Coordinates of C-alpha atoms in Angstrom, one line a residue:
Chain A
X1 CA 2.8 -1.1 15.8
X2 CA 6.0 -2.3 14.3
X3 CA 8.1 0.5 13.0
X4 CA 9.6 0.6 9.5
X5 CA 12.7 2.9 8.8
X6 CA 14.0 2.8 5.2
X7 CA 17.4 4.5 4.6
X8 CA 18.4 6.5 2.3
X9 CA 15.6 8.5 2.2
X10 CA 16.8 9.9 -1.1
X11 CA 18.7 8.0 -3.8
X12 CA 20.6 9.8 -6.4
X13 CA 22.2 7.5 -8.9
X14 CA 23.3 7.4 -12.7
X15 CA 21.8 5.4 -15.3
X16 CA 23.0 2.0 -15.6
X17 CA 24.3 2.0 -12.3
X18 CA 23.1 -0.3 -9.4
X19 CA 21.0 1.2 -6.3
X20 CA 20.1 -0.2 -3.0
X21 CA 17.2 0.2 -0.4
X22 CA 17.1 -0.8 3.3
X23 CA 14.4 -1.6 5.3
X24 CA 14.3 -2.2 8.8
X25 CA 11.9 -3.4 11.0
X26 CA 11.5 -2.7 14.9
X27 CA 10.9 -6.7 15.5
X28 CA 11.2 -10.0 13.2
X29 CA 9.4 -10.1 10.7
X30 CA 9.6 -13.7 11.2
X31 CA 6.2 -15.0 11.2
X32 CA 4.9 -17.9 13.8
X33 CA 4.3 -19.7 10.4
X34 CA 7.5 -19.8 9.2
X35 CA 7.1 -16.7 6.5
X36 CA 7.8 -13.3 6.1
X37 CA 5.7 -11.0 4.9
X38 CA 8.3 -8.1 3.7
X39 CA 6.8 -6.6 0.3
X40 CA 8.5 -3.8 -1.7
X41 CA 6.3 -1.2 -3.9
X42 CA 7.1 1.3 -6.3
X43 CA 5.6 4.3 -6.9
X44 CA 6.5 6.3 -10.4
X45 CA 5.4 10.2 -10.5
X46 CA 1.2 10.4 -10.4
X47 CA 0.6 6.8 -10.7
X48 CA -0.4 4.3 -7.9
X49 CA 1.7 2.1 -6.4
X50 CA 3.1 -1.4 -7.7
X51 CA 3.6 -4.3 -5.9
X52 CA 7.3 -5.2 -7.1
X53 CA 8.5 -8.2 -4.4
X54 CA 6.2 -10.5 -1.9
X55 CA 7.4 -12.0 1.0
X56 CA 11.1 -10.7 1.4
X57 CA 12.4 -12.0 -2.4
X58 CA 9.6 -13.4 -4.7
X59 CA 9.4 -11.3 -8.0
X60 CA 5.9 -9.8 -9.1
X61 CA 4.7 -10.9 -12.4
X62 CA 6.0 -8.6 -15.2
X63 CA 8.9 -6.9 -12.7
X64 CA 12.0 -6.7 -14.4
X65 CA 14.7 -9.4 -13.1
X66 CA 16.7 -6.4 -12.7
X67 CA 14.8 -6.0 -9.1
X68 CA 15.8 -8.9 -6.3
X69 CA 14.5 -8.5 -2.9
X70 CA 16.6 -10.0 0.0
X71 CA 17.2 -10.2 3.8
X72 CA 15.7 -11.8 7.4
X73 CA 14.4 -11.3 10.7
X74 CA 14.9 -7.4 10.7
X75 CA 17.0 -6.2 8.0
X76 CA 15.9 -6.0 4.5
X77 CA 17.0 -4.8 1.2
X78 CA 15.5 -4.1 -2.6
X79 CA 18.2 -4.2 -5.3
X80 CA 18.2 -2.6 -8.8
X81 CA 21.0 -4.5 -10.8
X82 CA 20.9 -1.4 -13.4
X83 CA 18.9 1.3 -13.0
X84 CA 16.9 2.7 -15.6
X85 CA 14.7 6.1 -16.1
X86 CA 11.4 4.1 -15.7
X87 CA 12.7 3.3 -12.0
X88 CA 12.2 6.5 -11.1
X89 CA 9.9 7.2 -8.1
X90 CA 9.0 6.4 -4.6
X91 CA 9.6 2.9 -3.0
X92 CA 8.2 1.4 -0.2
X93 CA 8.5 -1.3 2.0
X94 CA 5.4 -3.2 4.0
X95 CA 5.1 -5.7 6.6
X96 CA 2.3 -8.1 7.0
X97 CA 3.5 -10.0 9.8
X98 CA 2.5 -8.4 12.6
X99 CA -1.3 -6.4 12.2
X100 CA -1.7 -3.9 11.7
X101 CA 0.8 -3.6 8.1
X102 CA 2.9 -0.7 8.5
X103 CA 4.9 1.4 6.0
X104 CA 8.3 2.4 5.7
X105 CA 8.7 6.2 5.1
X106 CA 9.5 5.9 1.1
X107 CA 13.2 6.6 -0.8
X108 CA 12.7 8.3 -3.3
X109 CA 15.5 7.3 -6.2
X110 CA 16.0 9.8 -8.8
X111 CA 18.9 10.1 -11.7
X112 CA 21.7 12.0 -10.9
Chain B
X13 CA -6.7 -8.4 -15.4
X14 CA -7.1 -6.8 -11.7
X15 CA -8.9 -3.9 -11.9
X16 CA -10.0 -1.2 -9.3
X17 CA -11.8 1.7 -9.4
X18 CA -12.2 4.1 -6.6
X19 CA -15.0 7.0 -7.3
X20 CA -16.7 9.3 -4.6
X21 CA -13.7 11.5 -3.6
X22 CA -13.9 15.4 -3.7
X23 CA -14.1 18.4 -1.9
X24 CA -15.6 18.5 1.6
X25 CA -16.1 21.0 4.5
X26 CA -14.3 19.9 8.3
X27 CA -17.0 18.1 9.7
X28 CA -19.0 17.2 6.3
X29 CA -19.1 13.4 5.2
X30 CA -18.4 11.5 2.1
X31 CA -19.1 8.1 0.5
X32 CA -16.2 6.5 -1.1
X33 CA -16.7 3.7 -3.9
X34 CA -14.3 1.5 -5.3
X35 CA -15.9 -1.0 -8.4
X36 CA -14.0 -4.2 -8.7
X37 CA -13.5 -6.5 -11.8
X38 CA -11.2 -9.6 -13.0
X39 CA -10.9 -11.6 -10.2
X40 CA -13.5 -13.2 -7.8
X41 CA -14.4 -10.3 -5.1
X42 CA -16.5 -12.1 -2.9
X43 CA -13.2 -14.4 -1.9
X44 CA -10.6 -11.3 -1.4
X45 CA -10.6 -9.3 1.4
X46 CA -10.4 -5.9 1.0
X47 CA -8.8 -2.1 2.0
X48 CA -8.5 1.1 2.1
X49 CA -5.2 2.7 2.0
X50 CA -4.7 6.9 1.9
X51 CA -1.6 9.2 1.0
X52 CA -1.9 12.6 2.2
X53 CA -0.3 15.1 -0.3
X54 CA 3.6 14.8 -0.5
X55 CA 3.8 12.4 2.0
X56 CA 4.0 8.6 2.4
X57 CA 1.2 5.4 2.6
X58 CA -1.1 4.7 5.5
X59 CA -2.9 1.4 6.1
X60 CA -6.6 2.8 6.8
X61 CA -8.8 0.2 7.4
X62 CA -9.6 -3.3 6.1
X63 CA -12.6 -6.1 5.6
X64 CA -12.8 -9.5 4.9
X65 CA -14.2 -11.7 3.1
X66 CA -18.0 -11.6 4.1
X67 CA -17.5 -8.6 6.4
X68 CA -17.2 -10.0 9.4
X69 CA -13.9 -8.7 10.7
X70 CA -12.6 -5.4 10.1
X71 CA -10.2 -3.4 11.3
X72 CA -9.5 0.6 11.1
X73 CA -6.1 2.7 12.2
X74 CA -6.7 4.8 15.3
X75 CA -6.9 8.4 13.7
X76 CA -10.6 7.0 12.0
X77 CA -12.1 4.6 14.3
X78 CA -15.6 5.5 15.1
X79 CA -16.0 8.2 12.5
X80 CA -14.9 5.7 9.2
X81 CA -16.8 2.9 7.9
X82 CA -16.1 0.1 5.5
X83 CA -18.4 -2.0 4.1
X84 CA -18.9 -4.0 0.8
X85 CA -21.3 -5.6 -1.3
X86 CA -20.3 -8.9 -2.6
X87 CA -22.6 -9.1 -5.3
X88 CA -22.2 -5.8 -6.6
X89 CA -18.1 -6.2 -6.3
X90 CA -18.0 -3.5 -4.8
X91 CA -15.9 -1.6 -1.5
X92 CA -17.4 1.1 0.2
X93 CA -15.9 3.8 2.5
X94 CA -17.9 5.8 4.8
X95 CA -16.4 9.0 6.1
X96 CA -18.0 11.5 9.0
X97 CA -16.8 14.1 11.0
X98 CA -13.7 14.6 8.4
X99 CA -11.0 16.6 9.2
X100 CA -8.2 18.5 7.7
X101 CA -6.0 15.6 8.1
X102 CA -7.7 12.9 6.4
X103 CA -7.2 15.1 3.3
X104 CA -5.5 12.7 1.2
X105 CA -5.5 10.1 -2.0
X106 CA -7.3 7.2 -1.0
X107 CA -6.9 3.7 -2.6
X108 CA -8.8 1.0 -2.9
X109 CA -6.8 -2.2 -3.2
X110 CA -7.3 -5.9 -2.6
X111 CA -6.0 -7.9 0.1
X112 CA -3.7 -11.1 -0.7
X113 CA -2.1 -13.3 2.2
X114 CA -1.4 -11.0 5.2
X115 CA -0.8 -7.8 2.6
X116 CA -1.9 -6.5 -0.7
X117 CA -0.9 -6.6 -4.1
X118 CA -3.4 -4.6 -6.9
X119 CA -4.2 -1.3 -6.0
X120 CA -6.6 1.1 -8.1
X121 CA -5.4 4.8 -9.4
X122 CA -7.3 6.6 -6.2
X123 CA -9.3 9.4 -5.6
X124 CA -9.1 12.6 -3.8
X125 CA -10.5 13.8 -0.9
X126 CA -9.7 18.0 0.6
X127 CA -11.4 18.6 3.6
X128 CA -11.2 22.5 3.7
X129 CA -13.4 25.0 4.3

């Protein structure tokens, strides 16, 4: 199965400030179709997860524009221009390229 | 509006069984495929298993093959989840949450199983 490793796993920052989440997977996520299938999720405390970004950069309906997903082949990244309180929680990257869909482990951003 | 509704979860003894239900509504079921995802307490999101459409290919993660079942009833919109021989470690939230392209996008609030005796 392809392997997902997010870093930081823990992401302090203040308000207003910008934060950044990698995600990288053990083999392109390049599929033989020409997509990508790189989603980002968020998590907030007790709720259920969120699809924020499909395929590597397109934005969810309703996410703020504050959140841009970017990156290829292996190397991936979710951007928060300004962070806010209601971004706190868990976020996790998924592949769909290559079955089964694998998780990354979750960073959990928090304010400082 | 998306909306899923997992039922069915709750407190089970290692070995005991349970039926998981998850009731779907605002969008056509019978064209999405479907899964079943779990969190075990504290920790992070596993991809359990998966249906299609008309529940003819399905797929389960190792740890549950041959004692999990999905299933599904098209006309009732409904997604069903079978569990037998449970253990300790499939103590967990488990979500309902409908398939899109190769992933997922709308997932329902969940519901608990503890396997414990």
């Amino acid at each position: 199965d392809v392997v997902m490793t997010q870093s930081p796993l823990s992401l302090p920052v203040t308000l207003g400030q910008p934060a950044s989440i990698s995600c990288r997977s053990s083999q392109s996520l390049v599929h033989s179709n020409g997509n990508t299938y790189l989603d980002w999720f968020q998590q907030r405390p007790g709720q259920s997860p969120r699809r924020l970004i499909y395929e590597v950069s397109s934005r969810d309906s309703g996410v703020p524009d504050r959140f841009s997903g970017s990156g290829s082949g292996t190397d991936f990244t979710l951007k928060i221009s300004r962070v806010e309180a209601e971004d706190v929680g868990v976020y996790y990257c998924l592949q769909g390229t290559h079955w089964p869909p694998t998780f990354g482990q979750g960073t959990k951003l928090e304010i400082k | 509006e998306v909306h899923l509704v997992e039922s069915g979860g709750g407190l089970v003894q290692p070995g005991g069984s349970l039926r998981l239900s998850c009731a779907a509504s605002g969008f056509t079921f019978s064209t999405s495929w479907m899964l079943w995802v779990r969190q075990a307490p504290g920790k992070g999101l596993e991809w359990v298993a998966n249906m299609n459409q008309d529940g003819s290919d399905k797929y389960y993660v190792g740890s549950v093959k041959g004692r999990f079942s999905i299933s599904r009833d098209n006309a009732k919109s409904s997604l069903y989840l079978q569990m037998n021989s449970l253990r300790a470690e499939d103590t967990a939230v488990y979500y309902c949450a409908r398939g899109v392209s190769r992933t997922t996008d709308f997932w329902g609030q969940g519901t608990l199983v503890t396997v414990s005796s």
